[in-house]
Short mmCIF file of C-alpha atoms and ligand atoms in Angstrom, two decimals:
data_model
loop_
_atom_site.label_atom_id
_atom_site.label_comp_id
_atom_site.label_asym_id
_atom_site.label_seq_id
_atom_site.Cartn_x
_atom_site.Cartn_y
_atom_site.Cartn_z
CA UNK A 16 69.00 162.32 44.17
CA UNK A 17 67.31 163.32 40.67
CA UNK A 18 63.68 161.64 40.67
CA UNK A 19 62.82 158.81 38.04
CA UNK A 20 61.18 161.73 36.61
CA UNK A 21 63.74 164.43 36.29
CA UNK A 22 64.25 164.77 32.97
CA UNK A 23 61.23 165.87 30.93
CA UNK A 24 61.82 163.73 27.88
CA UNK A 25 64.33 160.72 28.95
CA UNK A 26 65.75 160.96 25.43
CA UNK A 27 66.57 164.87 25.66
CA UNK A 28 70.14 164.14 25.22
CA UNK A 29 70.86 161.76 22.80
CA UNK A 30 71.81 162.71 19.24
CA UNK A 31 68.30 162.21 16.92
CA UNK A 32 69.03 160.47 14.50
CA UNK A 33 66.48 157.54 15.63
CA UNK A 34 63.29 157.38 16.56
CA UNK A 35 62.60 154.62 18.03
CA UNK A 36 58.92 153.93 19.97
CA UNK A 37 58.54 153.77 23.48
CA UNK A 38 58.95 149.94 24.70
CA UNK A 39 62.30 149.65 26.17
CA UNK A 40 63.68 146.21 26.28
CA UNK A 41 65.49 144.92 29.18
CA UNK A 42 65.51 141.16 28.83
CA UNK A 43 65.95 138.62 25.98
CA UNK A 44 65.91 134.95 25.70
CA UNK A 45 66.18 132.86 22.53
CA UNK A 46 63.36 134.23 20.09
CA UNK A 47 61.73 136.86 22.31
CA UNK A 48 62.30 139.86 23.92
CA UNK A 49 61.14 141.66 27.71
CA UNK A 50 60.07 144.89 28.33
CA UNK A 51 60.72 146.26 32.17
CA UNK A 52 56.75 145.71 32.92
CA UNK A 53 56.92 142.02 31.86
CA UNK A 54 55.71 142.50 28.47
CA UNK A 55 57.28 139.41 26.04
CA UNK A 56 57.96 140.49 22.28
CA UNK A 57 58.27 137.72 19.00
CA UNK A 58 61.47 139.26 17.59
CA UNK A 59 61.58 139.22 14.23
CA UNK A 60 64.22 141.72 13.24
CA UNK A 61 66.70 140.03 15.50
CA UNK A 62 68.27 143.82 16.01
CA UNK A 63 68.39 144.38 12.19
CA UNK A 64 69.50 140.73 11.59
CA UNK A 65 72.31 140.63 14.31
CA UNK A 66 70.95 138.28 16.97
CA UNK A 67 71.09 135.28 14.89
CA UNK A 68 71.45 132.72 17.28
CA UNK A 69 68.50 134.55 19.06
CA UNK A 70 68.69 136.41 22.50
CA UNK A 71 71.13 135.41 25.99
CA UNK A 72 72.59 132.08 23.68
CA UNK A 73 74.22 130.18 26.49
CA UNK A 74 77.26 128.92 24.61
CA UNK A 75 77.49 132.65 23.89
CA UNK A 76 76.86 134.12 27.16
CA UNK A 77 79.79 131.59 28.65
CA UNK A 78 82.43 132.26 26.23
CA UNK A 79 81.81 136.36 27.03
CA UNK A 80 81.87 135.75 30.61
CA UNK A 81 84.78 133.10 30.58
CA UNK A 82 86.84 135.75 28.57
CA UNK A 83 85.45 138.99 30.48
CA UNK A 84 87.21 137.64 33.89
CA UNK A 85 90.43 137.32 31.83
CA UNK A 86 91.25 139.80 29.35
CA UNK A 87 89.51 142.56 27.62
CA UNK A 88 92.33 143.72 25.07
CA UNK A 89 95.69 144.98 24.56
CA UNK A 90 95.36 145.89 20.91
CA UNK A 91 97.00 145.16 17.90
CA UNK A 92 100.71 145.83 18.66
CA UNK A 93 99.91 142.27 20.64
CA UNK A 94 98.70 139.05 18.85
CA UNK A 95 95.06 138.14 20.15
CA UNK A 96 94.94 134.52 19.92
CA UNK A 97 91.02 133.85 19.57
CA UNK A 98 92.14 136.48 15.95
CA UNK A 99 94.10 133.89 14.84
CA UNK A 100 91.67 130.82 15.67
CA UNK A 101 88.92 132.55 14.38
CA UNK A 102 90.50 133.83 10.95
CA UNK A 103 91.86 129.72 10.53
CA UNK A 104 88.23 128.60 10.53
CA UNK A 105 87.12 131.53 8.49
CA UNK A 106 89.87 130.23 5.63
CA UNK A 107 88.87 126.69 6.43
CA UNK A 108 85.48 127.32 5.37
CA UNK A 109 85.57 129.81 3.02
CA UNK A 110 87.34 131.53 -0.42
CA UNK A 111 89.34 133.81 1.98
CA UNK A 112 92.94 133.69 2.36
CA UNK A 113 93.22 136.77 4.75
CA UNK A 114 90.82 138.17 7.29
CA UNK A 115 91.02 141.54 8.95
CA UNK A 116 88.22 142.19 11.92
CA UNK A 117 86.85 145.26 12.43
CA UNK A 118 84.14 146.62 15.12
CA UNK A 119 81.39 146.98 12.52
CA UNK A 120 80.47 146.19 8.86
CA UNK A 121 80.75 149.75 8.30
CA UNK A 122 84.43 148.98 8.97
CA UNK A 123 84.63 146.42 6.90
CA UNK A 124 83.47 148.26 3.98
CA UNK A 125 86.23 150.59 4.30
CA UNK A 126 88.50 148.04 4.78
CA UNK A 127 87.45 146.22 1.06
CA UNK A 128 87.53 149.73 -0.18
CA UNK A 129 90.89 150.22 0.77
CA UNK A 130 92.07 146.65 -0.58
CA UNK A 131 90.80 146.79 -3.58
CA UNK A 132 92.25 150.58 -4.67
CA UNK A 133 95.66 149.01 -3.18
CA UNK A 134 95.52 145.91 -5.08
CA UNK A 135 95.40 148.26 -8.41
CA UNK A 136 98.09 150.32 -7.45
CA UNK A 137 100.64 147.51 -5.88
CA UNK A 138 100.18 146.12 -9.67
CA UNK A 139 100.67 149.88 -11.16
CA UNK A 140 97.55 150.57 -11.81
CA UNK A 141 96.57 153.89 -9.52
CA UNK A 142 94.25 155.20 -11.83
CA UNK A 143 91.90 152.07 -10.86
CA UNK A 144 90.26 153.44 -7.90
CA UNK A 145 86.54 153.40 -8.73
CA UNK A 146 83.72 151.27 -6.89
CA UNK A 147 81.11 150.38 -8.97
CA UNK A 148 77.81 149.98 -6.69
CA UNK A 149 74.11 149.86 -7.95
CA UNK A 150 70.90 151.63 -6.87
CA UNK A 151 68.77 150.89 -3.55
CA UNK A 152 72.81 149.54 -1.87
CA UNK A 153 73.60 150.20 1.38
CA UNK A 154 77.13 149.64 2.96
CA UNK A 155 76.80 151.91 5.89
CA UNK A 156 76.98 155.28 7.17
CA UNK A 157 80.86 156.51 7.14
CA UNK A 158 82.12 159.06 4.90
CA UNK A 159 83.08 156.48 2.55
CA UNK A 160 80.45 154.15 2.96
CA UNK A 161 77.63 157.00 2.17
CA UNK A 162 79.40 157.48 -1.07
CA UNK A 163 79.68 153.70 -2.19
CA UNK A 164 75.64 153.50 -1.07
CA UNK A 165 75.09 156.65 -3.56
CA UNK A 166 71.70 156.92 -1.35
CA UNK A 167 70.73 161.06 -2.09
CA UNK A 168 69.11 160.87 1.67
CA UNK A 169 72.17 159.30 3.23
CA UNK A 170 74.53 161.95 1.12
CA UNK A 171 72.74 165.19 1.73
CA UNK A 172 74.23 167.80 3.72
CA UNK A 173 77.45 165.88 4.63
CA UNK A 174 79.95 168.00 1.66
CA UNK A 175 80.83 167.33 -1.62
CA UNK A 176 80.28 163.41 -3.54
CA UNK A 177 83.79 161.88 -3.35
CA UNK A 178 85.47 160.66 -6.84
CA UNK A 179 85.90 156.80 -7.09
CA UNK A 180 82.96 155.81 -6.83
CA UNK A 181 80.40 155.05 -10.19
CA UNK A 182 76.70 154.24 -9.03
CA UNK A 183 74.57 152.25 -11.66
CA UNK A 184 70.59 151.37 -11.68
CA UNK A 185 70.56 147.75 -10.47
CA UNK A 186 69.43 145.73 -14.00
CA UNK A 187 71.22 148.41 -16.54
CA UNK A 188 73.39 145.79 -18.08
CA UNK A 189 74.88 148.56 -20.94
CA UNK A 190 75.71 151.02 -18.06
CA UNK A 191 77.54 148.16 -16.08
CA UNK A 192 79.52 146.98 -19.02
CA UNK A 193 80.73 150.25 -20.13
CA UNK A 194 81.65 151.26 -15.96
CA UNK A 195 83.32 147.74 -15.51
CA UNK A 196 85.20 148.34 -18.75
CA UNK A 197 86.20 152.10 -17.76
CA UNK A 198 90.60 151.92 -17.03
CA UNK A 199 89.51 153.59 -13.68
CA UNK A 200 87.24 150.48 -12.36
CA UNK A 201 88.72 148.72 -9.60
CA UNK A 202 85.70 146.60 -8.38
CA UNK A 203 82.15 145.55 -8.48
CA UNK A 204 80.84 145.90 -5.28
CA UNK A 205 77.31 144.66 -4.35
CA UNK A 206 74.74 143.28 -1.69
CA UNK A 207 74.06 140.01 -3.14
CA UNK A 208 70.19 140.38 -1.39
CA UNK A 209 70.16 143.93 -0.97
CA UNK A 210 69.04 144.74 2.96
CA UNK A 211 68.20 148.17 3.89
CA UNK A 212 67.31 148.77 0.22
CA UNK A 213 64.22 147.03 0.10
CA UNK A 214 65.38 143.48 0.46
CA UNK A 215 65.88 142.44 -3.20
CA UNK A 216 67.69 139.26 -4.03
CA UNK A 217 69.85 139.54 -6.82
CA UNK A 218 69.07 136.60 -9.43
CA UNK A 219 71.64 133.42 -9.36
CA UNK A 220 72.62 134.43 -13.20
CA UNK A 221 73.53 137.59 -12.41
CA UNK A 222 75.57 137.14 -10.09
CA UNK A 223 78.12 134.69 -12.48
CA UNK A 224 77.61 137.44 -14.89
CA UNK A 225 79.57 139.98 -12.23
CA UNK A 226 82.31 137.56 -11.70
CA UNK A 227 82.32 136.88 -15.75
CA UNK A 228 82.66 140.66 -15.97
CA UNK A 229 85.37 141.26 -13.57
CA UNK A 230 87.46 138.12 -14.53
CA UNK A 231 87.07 139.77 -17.99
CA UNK A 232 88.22 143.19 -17.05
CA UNK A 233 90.89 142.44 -14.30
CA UNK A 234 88.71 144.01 -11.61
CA UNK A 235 87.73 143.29 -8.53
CA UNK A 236 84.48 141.49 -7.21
CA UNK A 237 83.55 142.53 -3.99
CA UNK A 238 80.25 141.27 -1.96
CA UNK A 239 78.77 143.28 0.93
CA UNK A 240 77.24 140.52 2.98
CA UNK A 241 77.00 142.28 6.22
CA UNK A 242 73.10 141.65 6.62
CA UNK A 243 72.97 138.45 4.12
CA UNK A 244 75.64 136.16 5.30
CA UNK A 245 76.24 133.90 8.21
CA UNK A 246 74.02 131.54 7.44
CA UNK A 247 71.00 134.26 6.85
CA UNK A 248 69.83 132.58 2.94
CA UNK A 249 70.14 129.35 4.48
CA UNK A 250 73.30 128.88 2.76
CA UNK A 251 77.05 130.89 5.10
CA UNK A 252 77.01 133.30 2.61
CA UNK A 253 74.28 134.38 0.10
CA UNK A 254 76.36 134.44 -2.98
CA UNK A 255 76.63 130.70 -2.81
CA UNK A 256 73.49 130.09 -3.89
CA UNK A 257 75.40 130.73 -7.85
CA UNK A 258 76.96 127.98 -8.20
CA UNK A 259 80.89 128.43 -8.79
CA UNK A 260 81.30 132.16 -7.85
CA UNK A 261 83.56 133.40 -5.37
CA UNK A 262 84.29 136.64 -4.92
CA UNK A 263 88.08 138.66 -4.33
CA UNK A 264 86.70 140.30 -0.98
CA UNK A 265 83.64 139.86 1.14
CA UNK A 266 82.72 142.11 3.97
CA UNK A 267 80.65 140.98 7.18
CA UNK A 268 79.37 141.58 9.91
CA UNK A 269 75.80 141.62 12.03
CA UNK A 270 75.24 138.20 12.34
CA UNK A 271 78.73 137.44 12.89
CA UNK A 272 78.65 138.51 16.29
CA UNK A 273 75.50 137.57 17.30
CA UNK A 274 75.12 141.20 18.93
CA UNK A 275 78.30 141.34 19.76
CA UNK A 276 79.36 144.04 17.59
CA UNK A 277 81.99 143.12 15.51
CA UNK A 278 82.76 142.41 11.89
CA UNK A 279 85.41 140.98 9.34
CA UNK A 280 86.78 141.62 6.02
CA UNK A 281 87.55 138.49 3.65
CA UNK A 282 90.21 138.22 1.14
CA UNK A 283 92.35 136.33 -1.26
CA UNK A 284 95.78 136.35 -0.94
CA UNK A 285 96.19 138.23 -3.68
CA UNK A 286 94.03 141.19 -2.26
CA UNK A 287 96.03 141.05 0.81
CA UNK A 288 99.24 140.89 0.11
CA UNK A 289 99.67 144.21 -0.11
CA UNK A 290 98.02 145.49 2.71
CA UNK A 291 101.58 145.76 4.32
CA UNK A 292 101.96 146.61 8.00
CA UNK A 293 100.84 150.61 8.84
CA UNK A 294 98.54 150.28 5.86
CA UNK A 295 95.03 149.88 7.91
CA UNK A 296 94.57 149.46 11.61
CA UNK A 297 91.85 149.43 14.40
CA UNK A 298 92.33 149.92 17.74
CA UNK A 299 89.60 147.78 18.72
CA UNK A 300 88.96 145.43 15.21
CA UNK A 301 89.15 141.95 16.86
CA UNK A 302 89.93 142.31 20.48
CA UNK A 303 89.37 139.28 22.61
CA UNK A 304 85.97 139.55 24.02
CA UNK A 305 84.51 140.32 20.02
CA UNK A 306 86.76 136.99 19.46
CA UNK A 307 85.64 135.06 22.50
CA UNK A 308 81.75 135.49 21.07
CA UNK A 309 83.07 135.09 17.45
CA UNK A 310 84.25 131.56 17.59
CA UNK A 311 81.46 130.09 19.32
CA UNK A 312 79.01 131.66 16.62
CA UNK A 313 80.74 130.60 13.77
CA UNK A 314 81.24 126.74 15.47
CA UNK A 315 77.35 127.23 15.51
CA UNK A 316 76.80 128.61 11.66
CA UNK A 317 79.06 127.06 9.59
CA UNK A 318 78.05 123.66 10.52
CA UNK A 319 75.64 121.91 7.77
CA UNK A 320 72.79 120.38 9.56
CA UNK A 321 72.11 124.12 11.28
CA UNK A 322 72.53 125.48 7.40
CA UNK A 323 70.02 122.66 6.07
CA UNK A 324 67.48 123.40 9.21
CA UNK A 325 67.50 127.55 8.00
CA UNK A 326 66.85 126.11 4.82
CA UNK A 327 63.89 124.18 5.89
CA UNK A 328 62.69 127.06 8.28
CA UNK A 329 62.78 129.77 5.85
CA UNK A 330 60.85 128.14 3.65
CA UNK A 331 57.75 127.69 6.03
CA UNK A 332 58.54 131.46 6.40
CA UNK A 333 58.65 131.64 2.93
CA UNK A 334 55.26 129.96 2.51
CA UNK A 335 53.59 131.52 4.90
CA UNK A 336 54.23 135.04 3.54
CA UNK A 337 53.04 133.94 0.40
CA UNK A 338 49.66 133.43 2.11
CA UNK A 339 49.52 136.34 2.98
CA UNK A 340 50.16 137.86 -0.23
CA UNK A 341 47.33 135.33 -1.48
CA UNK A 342 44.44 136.77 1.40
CA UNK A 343 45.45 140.43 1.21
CA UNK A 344 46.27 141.36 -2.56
CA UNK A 345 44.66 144.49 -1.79
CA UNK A 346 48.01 145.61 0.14
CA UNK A 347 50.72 143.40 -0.59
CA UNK A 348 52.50 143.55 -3.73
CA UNK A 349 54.81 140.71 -3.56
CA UNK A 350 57.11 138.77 -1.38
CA UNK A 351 60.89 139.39 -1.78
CA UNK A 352 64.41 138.05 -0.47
CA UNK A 353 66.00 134.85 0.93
CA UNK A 354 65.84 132.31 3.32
CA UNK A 355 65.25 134.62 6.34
CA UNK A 356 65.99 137.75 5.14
CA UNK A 357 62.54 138.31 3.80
CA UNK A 358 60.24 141.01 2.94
CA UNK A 359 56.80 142.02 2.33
CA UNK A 360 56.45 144.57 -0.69
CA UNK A 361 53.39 146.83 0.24
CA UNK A 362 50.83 149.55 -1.70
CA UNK A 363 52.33 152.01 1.01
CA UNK A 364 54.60 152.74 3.61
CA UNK A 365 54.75 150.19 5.98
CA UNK A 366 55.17 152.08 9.66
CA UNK A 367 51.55 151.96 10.58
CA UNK A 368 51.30 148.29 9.87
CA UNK A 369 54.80 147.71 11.65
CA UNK A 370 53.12 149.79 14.43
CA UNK A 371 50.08 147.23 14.29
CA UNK A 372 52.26 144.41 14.54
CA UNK A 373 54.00 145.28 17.62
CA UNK A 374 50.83 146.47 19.27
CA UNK A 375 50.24 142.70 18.97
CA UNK A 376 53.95 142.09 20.63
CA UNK A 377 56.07 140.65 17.55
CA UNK A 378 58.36 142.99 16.43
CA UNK A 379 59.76 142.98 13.11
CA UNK A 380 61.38 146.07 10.32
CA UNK A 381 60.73 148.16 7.54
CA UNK A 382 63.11 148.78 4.24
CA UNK A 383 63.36 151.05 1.50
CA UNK A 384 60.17 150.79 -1.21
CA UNK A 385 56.88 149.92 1.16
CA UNK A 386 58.80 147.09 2.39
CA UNK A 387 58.13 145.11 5.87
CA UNK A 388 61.17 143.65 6.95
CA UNK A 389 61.06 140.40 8.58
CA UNK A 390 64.60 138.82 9.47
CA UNK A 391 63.76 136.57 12.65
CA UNK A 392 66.78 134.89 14.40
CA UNK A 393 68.18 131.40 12.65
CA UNK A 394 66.56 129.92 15.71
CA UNK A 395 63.41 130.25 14.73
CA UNK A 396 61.15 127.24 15.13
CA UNK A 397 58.24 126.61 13.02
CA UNK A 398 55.97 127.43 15.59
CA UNK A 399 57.44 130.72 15.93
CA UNK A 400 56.94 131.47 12.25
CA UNK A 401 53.05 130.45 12.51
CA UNK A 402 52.99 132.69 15.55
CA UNK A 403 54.13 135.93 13.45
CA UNK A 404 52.14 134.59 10.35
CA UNK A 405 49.51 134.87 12.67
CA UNK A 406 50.05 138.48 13.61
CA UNK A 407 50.71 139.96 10.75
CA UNK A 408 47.95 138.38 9.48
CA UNK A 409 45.61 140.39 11.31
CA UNK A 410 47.82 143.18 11.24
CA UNK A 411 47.04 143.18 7.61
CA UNK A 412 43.33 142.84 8.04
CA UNK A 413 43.19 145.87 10.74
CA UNK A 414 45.29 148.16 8.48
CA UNK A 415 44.19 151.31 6.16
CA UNK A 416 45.68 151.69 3.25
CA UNK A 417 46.37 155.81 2.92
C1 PLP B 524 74.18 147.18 8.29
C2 PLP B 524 74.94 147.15 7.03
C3 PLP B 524 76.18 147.80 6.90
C4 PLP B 524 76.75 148.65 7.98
O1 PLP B 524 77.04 147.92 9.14
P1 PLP B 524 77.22 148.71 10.54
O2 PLP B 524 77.58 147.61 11.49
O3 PLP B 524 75.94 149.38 10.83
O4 PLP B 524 78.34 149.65 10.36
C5 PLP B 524 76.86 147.66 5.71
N1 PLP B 524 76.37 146.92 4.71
C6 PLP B 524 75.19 146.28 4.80
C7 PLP B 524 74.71 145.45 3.65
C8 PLP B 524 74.43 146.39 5.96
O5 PLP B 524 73.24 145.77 6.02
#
């Protein structure tokens, strides 16, 4: 038998494309995480805002058990019956007509992608393939997905740009008229609170003025709320915060599963109907444990009281960032985002003070820009938040700028 010890580095083998630090987590419950040595972590990334209903939820754990003793999947050729409960409530509750799942919000991307060029050409209009996406986006890491994000980092190395896709700077309102007016535009596609980009929440106004544009030009509106939705602003999806939008096609994912990984793409009938059977597929997209897990998270979410209590939650969050911002003005710039998808704008990059912070066991992200990351489950209790206030607080204090 190889000792504990055999390999020199325990990592050796796995592709690096991470690098995560050293603590490895073997136990959750609720709002905090266990290392193997009995450590207990505040988590306030929540797995990059996946583990919404926090860690080892026991409605959750039961339903994945309950359907892990009966059947793990057949595929697609079959109908999965917690698909078809699932995408019922998702109508119920939502613009969508049509739901396909997928195994990740990368996935879904594709999938809205895909809908939206076929929607153009099933009304004989194939030149309308282009995405229109805006600076700091992120949609994933696919082929496709790296060329709707337009990120240079995320592009480099990995071939030649792809056409169809038009990349704006977020606030150029000329630039976004003219693309949206282009007879190659098929859809406006956007984060309504941007995630990985910095964790920017698009104004309420703006976002009517994409649907305006679209309605005006016969293209597509298309949000990416893989990291905003499910309840994450305090409202199921973000964009509802503008009163009477809705868009053609929404993509999610993350907190959908509750770290189960799954995800869904949302659509009006009229985007659907063409997606005719053989035009997309997944193997997995759906199968009957992701289901199982599914239906008991979105019971949980898209009920109103657990809305309005995110909305009272996030804004003790809310508050208590501020103070910060008010005691250390010397290294925070600003406080940015929504509900619980929050941030902390800094005078420089923010891995030292992350480093700090989890030193002091709460764990919690970084984004694009100097920003700290904080996206704590929905579960949070206010306690919690006065807990992490509390830590970052003299994570702040302990801290050198560069
Ligand atoms: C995380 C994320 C994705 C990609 O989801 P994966 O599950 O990692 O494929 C896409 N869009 C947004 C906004 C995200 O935050």
């Amino acid at each position: 038998m190889p000792e504990d010890n055999f390999h020199e580095d325990p990592r050796q083998h796995i592709l690096p494309v991470y690098r995560p630090p050293e603590e490895v987590f073997v136990e959750g419950q609720g709002v905090y995480l266990f290392t193997e040595d009995g450590r207990r972590y505040l988590d306030f990334i929540a797995g990059i805002a996946v583990t919404a209903l926090g860690h080892a939820h026991p409605a959750m754990v039961e339903a994945l058990r309950d359907q892990a003793g009966k059947l793990w999947h057949t595929s697609n050729m079959f109908r999965v019956k917690g698909q078809e409960e699932l995408a019922d409530k998702i109508c119920r509750d939502t613009f969508a007509d049509r739901v396909f799942f997928t195994n990740s919000g990368t996935e879904a991307v594709e999938c809205a992608i895909k809908s939206a060029r076929k929607y153009h050409w099933s009304q004989g209009q194939a030149d309308r393939i282009d995405i229109i996406t805006f600076t700091g986006a992120f949609h994933g890491r696919s082929i496709g997905a790296i060329n709707a994000g337009g990120n240079p980092k995320y592009l480099e190395g990995f071939g030649p740009k792809l056409p169809g896709f038009v990349h704006l700077e977020w606030g150029d309102h000329e630039a976004l008229k003219a693309a949206a007016a282009a007879p190659t535009a098929a859809a406006i596609f956007v984060e309504v609170v941007q995630g990985e980009g910095g964790v920017r929440a698009m104004p309420e106004a703006c976002i009517k003025g994409l649907r305006e544009l679209c309605d005006e030009h016969g293209i597509l509106l298309i949000f990416d709320e893989v990291q905003c939705g499910m309840g994450r602003t305090g409202k199921l999806w973000g964009y509802q915060w503008a009163d009477g939008v809705e868009p053609d096609i929404l993509c999610a994912a993350k907190g959908i599963g509750g770290g189960f990984p799954f995800g869904a793409c949302l659509m009006t009938e009229a985007v659907g109907a063409p997606m005719q059977p053989g035009s997309h597929g997944s193997t997995y997209g759906g199968n009957p444990l992701a289901m199982a897990v599914g239906n008991v998270v979105w019971d949980v979410i898209s009920d109103e009281a657990f809305l309005a209590n995110v909305r009272r939650v996030s804004g003790v969050l809310q508050q208590g960032l501020k103070s910060l911002a008010d005691t250390h003005p010397d290294k925070v710039e600003a406080v940015t985002g929504k509900g619980l998808l929050t941030g902390i704008k800094l005078k420089a990059d923010p891995k030292t003070l992350q480093g700090l912070c989890r030193d002091a066991n709460l764990l919690v992200g970084v984004a694009g820009n100097n920003v700290l990351r904080v996206a704590p489950p929905l579960v949070i209790e206010d306690a919690h938040v006065r807990e992490a206030i509390g830590v970052i607080d003299r994570a702040l204090t302990e801290w050198k700028l560069p």
